[in-house]
Short mmCIF file of N, CA, C and O in Angstrom, two decimals:
data_model
loop_
_atom_site.label_atom_id
_atom_site.label_comp_id
_atom_site.label_asym_id
_atom_site.label_seq_id
_atom_site.Cartn_x
_atom_site.Cartn_y
_atom_site.Cartn_z
N UNK A 17 158.16 22.91 14.02
CA UNK A 17 158.28 24.54 14.34
C UNK A 17 156.47 24.12 15.61
O UNK A 17 155.84 22.88 15.15
N UNK A 18 156.80 24.73 16.58
CA UNK A 18 155.64 24.82 17.88
C UNK A 18 154.39 25.72 16.98
O UNK A 18 154.80 26.68 16.43
N UNK A 19 153.43 24.74 17.09
CA UNK A 19 151.64 25.21 16.60
C UNK A 19 151.28 26.80 17.13
O UNK A 19 151.43 27.50 16.64
N UNK A 20 152.30 27.02 18.42
CA UNK A 20 152.04 28.59 18.52
C UNK A 20 152.74 30.01 17.54
O UNK A 20 152.26 30.23 17.46
N UNK A 21 153.68 29.06 17.24
CA UNK A 21 153.99 30.17 17.07
C UNK A 21 154.16 29.76 15.43
O UNK A 21 154.23 31.08 15.14
N UNK A 22 153.68 28.75 14.58
CA UNK A 22 153.62 28.88 13.65
C UNK A 22 152.54 29.68 13.13
O UNK A 22 152.24 31.06 12.07
N UNK A 23 151.08 30.04 14.16
CA UNK A 23 149.83 30.75 14.09
C UNK A 23 150.62 32.01 14.14
O UNK A 23 149.72 32.59 13.34
N UNK A 24 151.47 32.40 15.09
CA UNK A 24 151.72 33.75 15.59
C UNK A 24 152.62 34.22 14.03
O UNK A 24 151.89 35.30 13.58
N UNK A 25 153.33 33.29 13.11
CA UNK A 25 153.99 34.38 12.53
C UNK A 25 152.76 34.04 10.95
O UNK A 25 153.35 35.11 10.61
N UNK A 26 152.15 33.10 10.98
CA UNK A 26 150.62 33.45 9.81
C UNK A 26 150.25 34.58 9.95
O UNK A 26 150.02 35.62 9.08
N UNK A 27 149.86 35.24 11.21
CA UNK A 27 148.67 35.83 11.74
C UNK A 27 149.34 37.09 11.18
O UNK A 27 149.02 38.02 10.59
N UNK A 28 151.09 37.59 11.53
CA UNK A 28 151.61 38.26 11.56
C UNK A 28 151.94 38.73 9.81
O UNK A 28 152.04 39.58 9.69
N UNK A 29 151.96 37.75 9.04
CA UNK A 29 152.28 37.70 7.72
C UNK A 29 150.63 38.31 7.04
O UNK A 29 151.18 39.03 6.33
N UNK A 30 149.86 37.75 8.36
CA UNK A 30 148.56 38.29 6.93
C UNK A 30 148.45 40.02 7.83
O UNK A 30 147.81 40.98 7.00
N UNK A 31 149.07 40.26 9.02
CA UNK A 31 148.64 41.69 9.14
C UNK A 31 149.71 42.73 8.45
O UNK A 31 149.37 43.79 8.11
N UNK A 32 150.71 41.74 8.39
CA UNK A 32 151.60 42.64 7.06
C UNK A 32 150.90 42.94 5.68
O UNK A 32 150.84 44.55 5.73
N UNK A 33 149.94 42.32 5.59
CA UNK A 33 149.61 42.84 4.15
C UNK A 33 148.19 43.41 3.96
O UNK A 33 148.42 44.30 3.48
N UNK A 34 147.27 42.93 5.37
CA UNK A 34 146.15 43.58 5.96
C UNK A 34 146.40 44.78 6.63
O UNK A 34 145.62 45.48 6.89
N UNK A 35 147.61 45.78 6.98
CA UNK A 35 147.77 46.69 7.84
C UNK A 35 146.68 47.30 7.76
O UNK A 35 146.56 48.41 8.50
N UNK A 36 147.20 48.20 6.61
CA UNK A 36 146.33 48.95 6.08
C UNK A 36 144.79 49.52 5.70
O UNK A 36 144.16 49.97 5.76
N UNK A 37 144.14 48.17 6.08
CA UNK A 37 142.75 47.82 6.11
C UNK A 37 142.23 48.31 7.41
O UNK A 37 140.70 47.93 7.53
N UNK A 38 143.19 48.07 8.56
CA UNK A 38 142.89 47.85 9.56
C UNK A 38 142.96 49.33 10.76
O UNK A 38 144.17 49.99 10.00
N UNK A 39 141.95 49.73 11.34
CA UNK A 39 142.17 50.97 11.95
C UNK A 39 142.94 51.11 13.15
O UNK A 39 142.76 49.64 13.43
N UNK A 40 143.26 51.96 13.92
CA UNK A 40 144.11 51.93 15.45
C UNK A 40 142.89 50.76 16.20
O UNK A 40 143.57 50.47 17.27
N UNK A 41 141.63 51.05 16.22
CA UNK A 41 140.39 50.19 17.03
C UNK A 41 140.87 48.41 16.74
O UNK A 41 140.63 48.02 17.49
N UNK A 42 140.40 48.28 15.07
CA UNK A 42 140.63 46.93 14.87
C UNK A 42 142.29 46.34 15.48
O UNK A 42 142.04 45.36 15.67
N UNK A 43 143.13 47.14 15.36
CA UNK A 43 144.21 46.82 15.44
C UNK A 43 144.74 46.46 17.05
O UNK A 43 145.59 45.46 17.01
N UNK A 44 143.90 47.30 18.19
CA UNK A 44 144.45 47.55 18.98
C UNK A 44 143.58 45.92 19.42
O UNK A 44 143.94 45.12 19.91
N UNK A 45 142.24 45.18 18.97
CA UNK A 45 141.20 44.11 19.05
C UNK A 45 142.00 43.55 18.56
O UNK A 45 142.12 42.50 19.42
N UNK A 46 143.23 42.98 17.25
CA UNK A 46 144.01 42.02 16.83
C UNK A 46 144.81 42.02 18.26
O UNK A 46 144.90 40.61 18.47
N UNK A 47 145.73 42.95 19.12
CA UNK A 47 146.60 42.80 19.37
C UNK A 47 146.77 42.21 20.50
O UNK A 47 147.12 40.60 21.39
N UNK A 48 145.04 42.45 21.23
CA UNK A 48 144.20 41.72 22.66
C UNK A 48 143.71 40.58 22.60
O UNK A 48 143.98 39.25 23.05
N UNK A 49 143.33 39.75 21.14
CA UNK A 49 143.18 38.34 20.72
C UNK A 49 144.32 37.78 20.34
O UNK A 49 143.92 36.77 20.86
N UNK A 50 145.48 38.00 19.84
CA UNK A 50 147.01 37.71 19.75
C UNK A 50 147.49 36.93 21.44
O UNK A 50 147.58 36.04 21.56
N UNK A 51 147.20 38.28 22.31
CA UNK A 51 148.05 38.24 23.87
C UNK A 51 146.99 36.67 24.30
O UNK A 51 147.35 36.17 24.88
N UNK A 52 145.69 37.04 24.31
CA UNK A 52 145.26 35.80 24.77
C UNK A 52 145.18 34.22 24.55
O UNK A 52 145.20 33.83 25.17
N UNK A 53 144.87 34.22 23.30
CA UNK A 53 145.66 33.26 22.46
C UNK A 53 147.05 32.98 22.68
O UNK A 53 147.32 31.40 22.76
N UNK A 54 147.81 33.72 22.85
CA UNK A 54 148.76 33.22 23.10
C UNK A 54 149.39 32.67 24.68
O UNK A 54 150.04 32.12 25.31
N UNK A 55 148.03 32.95 25.35
CA UNK A 55 148.43 32.97 27.01
C UNK A 55 148.05 31.52 26.68
O UNK A 55 146.80 30.79 26.47
N UNK A 56 148.88 30.93 27.55
CA UNK A 56 148.44 29.24 28.21
C UNK A 56 147.52 28.80 28.87
O UNK A 56 146.24 28.41 29.17
N UNK A 57 146.85 29.97 29.47
CA UNK A 57 145.78 29.67 30.52
C UNK A 57 144.62 30.73 30.09
O UNK A 57 143.97 30.83 31.01
N UNK A 58 144.39 30.84 28.98
CA UNK A 58 143.44 31.64 28.07
C UNK A 58 142.31 30.79 28.60
O UNK A 58 141.77 29.37 28.75
N UNK A 59 140.84 31.85 28.87
CA UNK A 59 139.61 30.83 29.05
C UNK A 59 139.01 31.10 27.79
O UNK A 59 138.68 32.13 26.91
N UNK A 60 137.92 30.43 27.71
CA UNK A 60 137.31 30.20 26.13
C UNK A 60 136.13 31.17 26.91
O UNK A 60 135.74 31.97 25.75
N UNK A 61 135.55 31.41 28.13
CA UNK A 61 134.83 32.78 28.07
C UNK A 61 135.18 34.20 28.24
O UNK A 61 134.38 34.69 26.80
N UNK A 62 136.36 34.22 28.06
CA UNK A 62 136.99 34.96 27.54
C UNK A 62 137.41 35.41 26.20
O UNK A 62 137.20 36.47 25.58
N UNK A 63 137.44 34.63 25.49
CA UNK A 63 137.32 34.27 24.31
C UNK A 63 135.89 34.77 23.26
O UNK A 63 135.97 35.48 22.54
N UNK A 64 135.11 34.13 23.90
CA UNK A 64 133.65 33.93 23.89
C UNK A 64 133.54 35.28 23.86
O UNK A 64 132.97 36.59 22.31
N UNK A 65 133.75 36.59 24.58
CA UNK A 65 133.63 37.79 25.11
C UNK A 65 133.86 38.47 23.74
O UNK A 65 133.58 39.53 23.44
N UNK A 66 134.81 38.61 23.79
CA UNK A 66 136.57 39.38 22.55
C UNK A 66 135.92 38.69 21.20
O UNK A 66 134.94 39.90 20.28
N UNK A 67 135.04 37.84 20.85
CA UNK A 67 134.48 37.43 19.78
C UNK A 67 132.95 38.17 19.54
O UNK A 67 132.79 38.42 18.29
N UNK A 68 132.05 38.16 20.61
CA UNK A 68 131.09 38.82 20.49
C UNK A 68 131.30 39.55 20.21
O UNK A 68 130.48 40.59 19.53
N UNK A 69 132.07 40.61 20.43
CA UNK A 69 132.24 42.13 19.99
C UNK A 69 132.67 42.47 18.55
O UNK A 69 133.15 43.13 18.34
N UNK A 70 132.84 41.27 18.07
CA UNK A 70 133.57 40.98 16.66
C UNK A 70 135.18 40.26 16.31
O UNK A 70 135.47 41.07 17.01
N UNK A 71 135.22 39.88 14.95
CA UNK A 71 137.06 39.75 15.11
C UNK A 71 137.15 40.64 14.00
O UNK A 71 136.46 40.14 12.87
N UNK A 72 137.97 40.96 14.19
CA UNK A 72 138.65 42.02 12.73
C UNK A 72 139.02 40.76 11.58
O UNK A 72 139.13 39.54 11.79
N UNK A 73 138.76 41.39 10.50
CA UNK A 73 138.98 40.73 9.10
C UNK A 73 140.39 40.50 9.01
O UNK A 73 140.99 40.73 7.87
N UNK A 74 141.03 39.43 10.17
CA UNK A 74 142.73 39.02 9.62
C UNK A 74 142.17 37.00 9.26
O UNK A 74 142.19 36.45 10.23
N UNK A 75 142.62 37.27 8.16
CA UNK A 75 141.92 35.43 7.62
C UNK A 75 142.52 34.61 8.68
O UNK A 75 141.16 33.70 9.48
N UNK A 76 143.53 34.47 9.10
CA UNK A 76 144.39 33.60 9.76
C UNK A 76 143.55 33.53 11.42
O UNK A 76 142.97 32.66 11.99
N UNK A 77 144.07 34.94 11.79
CA UNK A 77 143.10 34.73 13.00
C UNK A 77 141.59 34.90 12.93
O UNK A 77 141.23 33.99 14.43
N UNK A 78 140.89 35.02 12.14
CA UNK A 78 139.43 34.52 12.04
C UNK A 78 139.07 33.13 12.09
O UNK A 78 138.29 32.11 12.73
N UNK A 79 140.40 32.46 11.43
CA UNK A 79 139.78 31.09 11.17
C UNK A 79 140.33 30.25 12.47
O UNK A 79 139.20 29.52 12.70
N UNK A 80 141.36 30.94 12.76
CA UNK A 80 141.84 29.78 14.15
C UNK A 80 140.81 30.27 15.58
O UNK A 80 140.01 29.31 16.17
N UNK A 81 140.40 31.45 15.31
CA UNK A 81 138.73 31.62 16.69
C UNK A 81 137.53 31.07 16.09
O UNK A 81 137.61 30.88 17.43
N UNK A 82 137.13 31.18 15.14
CA UNK A 82 136.12 30.61 14.68
C UNK A 82 136.71 29.14 15.71
O UNK A 82 135.88 27.80 15.58
N UNK A 83 137.51 28.38 15.17
CA UNK A 83 137.25 26.57 15.33
C UNK A 83 137.70 26.59 16.23
O UNK A 83 136.90 25.32 17.16
N UNK A 84 138.14 27.45 17.76
CA UNK A 84 138.04 27.50 19.21
C UNK A 84 136.42 27.62 19.19
O UNK A 84 135.84 27.44 20.33
N UNK A 85 136.03 29.00 18.66
CA UNK A 85 134.68 28.73 19.76
C UNK A 85 133.74 27.72 18.92
O UNK A 85 132.70 27.55 20.21
N UNK A 86 134.19 26.90 18.35
CA UNK A 86 133.12 25.73 17.87
C UNK A 86 133.73 24.46 18.52
O UNK A 86 133.25 23.41 17.69
N UNK A 87 134.75 24.46 19.32
CA UNK A 87 135.22 23.13 19.72
C UNK A 87 135.67 22.50 18.61
O UNK A 87 136.64 21.54 18.77
N UNK A 88 136.31 22.49 18.17
CA UNK A 88 136.85 21.96 16.79
C UNK A 88 138.43 22.59 17.24
O UNK A 88 139.30 21.14 16.81
N UNK A 89 139.43 23.04 18.00
CA UNK A 89 140.01 23.40 17.75
C UNK A 89 141.10 23.45 19.59
O UNK A 89 139.50 23.96 20.41
N UNK A 90 141.51 22.63 20.63
CA UNK A 90 141.29 22.76 21.66
C UNK A 90 141.90 24.15 21.98
O UNK A 90 142.80 25.01 21.26
N UNK A 91 141.72 25.02 23.76
CA UNK A 91 142.27 26.36 23.47
C UNK A 91 143.37 26.46 23.68
O UNK A 91 144.22 27.88 22.97
N UNK A 92 144.78 25.14 24.32
CA UNK A 92 146.19 25.39 24.00
C UNK A 92 146.45 25.16 22.39
O UNK A 92 146.23 24.07 21.97
N UNK A 93 147.30 26.16 22.12
CA UNK A 93 147.98 25.70 20.34
C UNK A 93 149.20 24.34 20.87
O UNK A 93 148.95 24.07 19.34
N UNK A 94 149.61 24.51 21.54
CA UNK A 94 150.45 23.11 21.59
C UNK A 94 149.51 21.61 21.22
O UNK A 94 150.22 21.52 21.12
N UNK A 95 148.33 21.65 21.66
CA UNK A 95 147.30 20.79 21.59
C UNK A 95 147.28 20.28 19.30
O UNK A 95 146.30 19.80 19.82
N UNK A 96 146.87 21.64 19.36
CA UNK A 96 146.48 21.68 18.15
C UNK A 96 147.13 20.72 16.81
O UNK A 96 146.71 20.01 16.14
N UNK A 97 147.75 20.12 17.30
CA UNK A 97 149.11 19.25 16.57
C UNK A 97 148.10 17.88 16.31
O UNK A 97 148.33 16.99 15.95
N UNK A 98 147.65 17.80 17.93
CA UNK A 98 147.05 16.32 18.74
C UNK A 98 145.66 15.27 17.21
O UNK A 98 144.60 16.22 16.61
#
């Protein structure tokens, strides 16, 4: 399974479980963050700006974003398994 596919499926699983706790604004932020992470040309600055405004409490998404922000994961999900 591709890393990008697996992280998206994990986030979707979290969203199905926790969607009742997200208001419309937080759901929109989650959607934007997923779009940015799915983009192979994502910029770290863009992720930092979005993270600065707060990362919604979706466990898998938060974990991945923090690892990217702390330079533990590279920006490209394709390189996460290396």
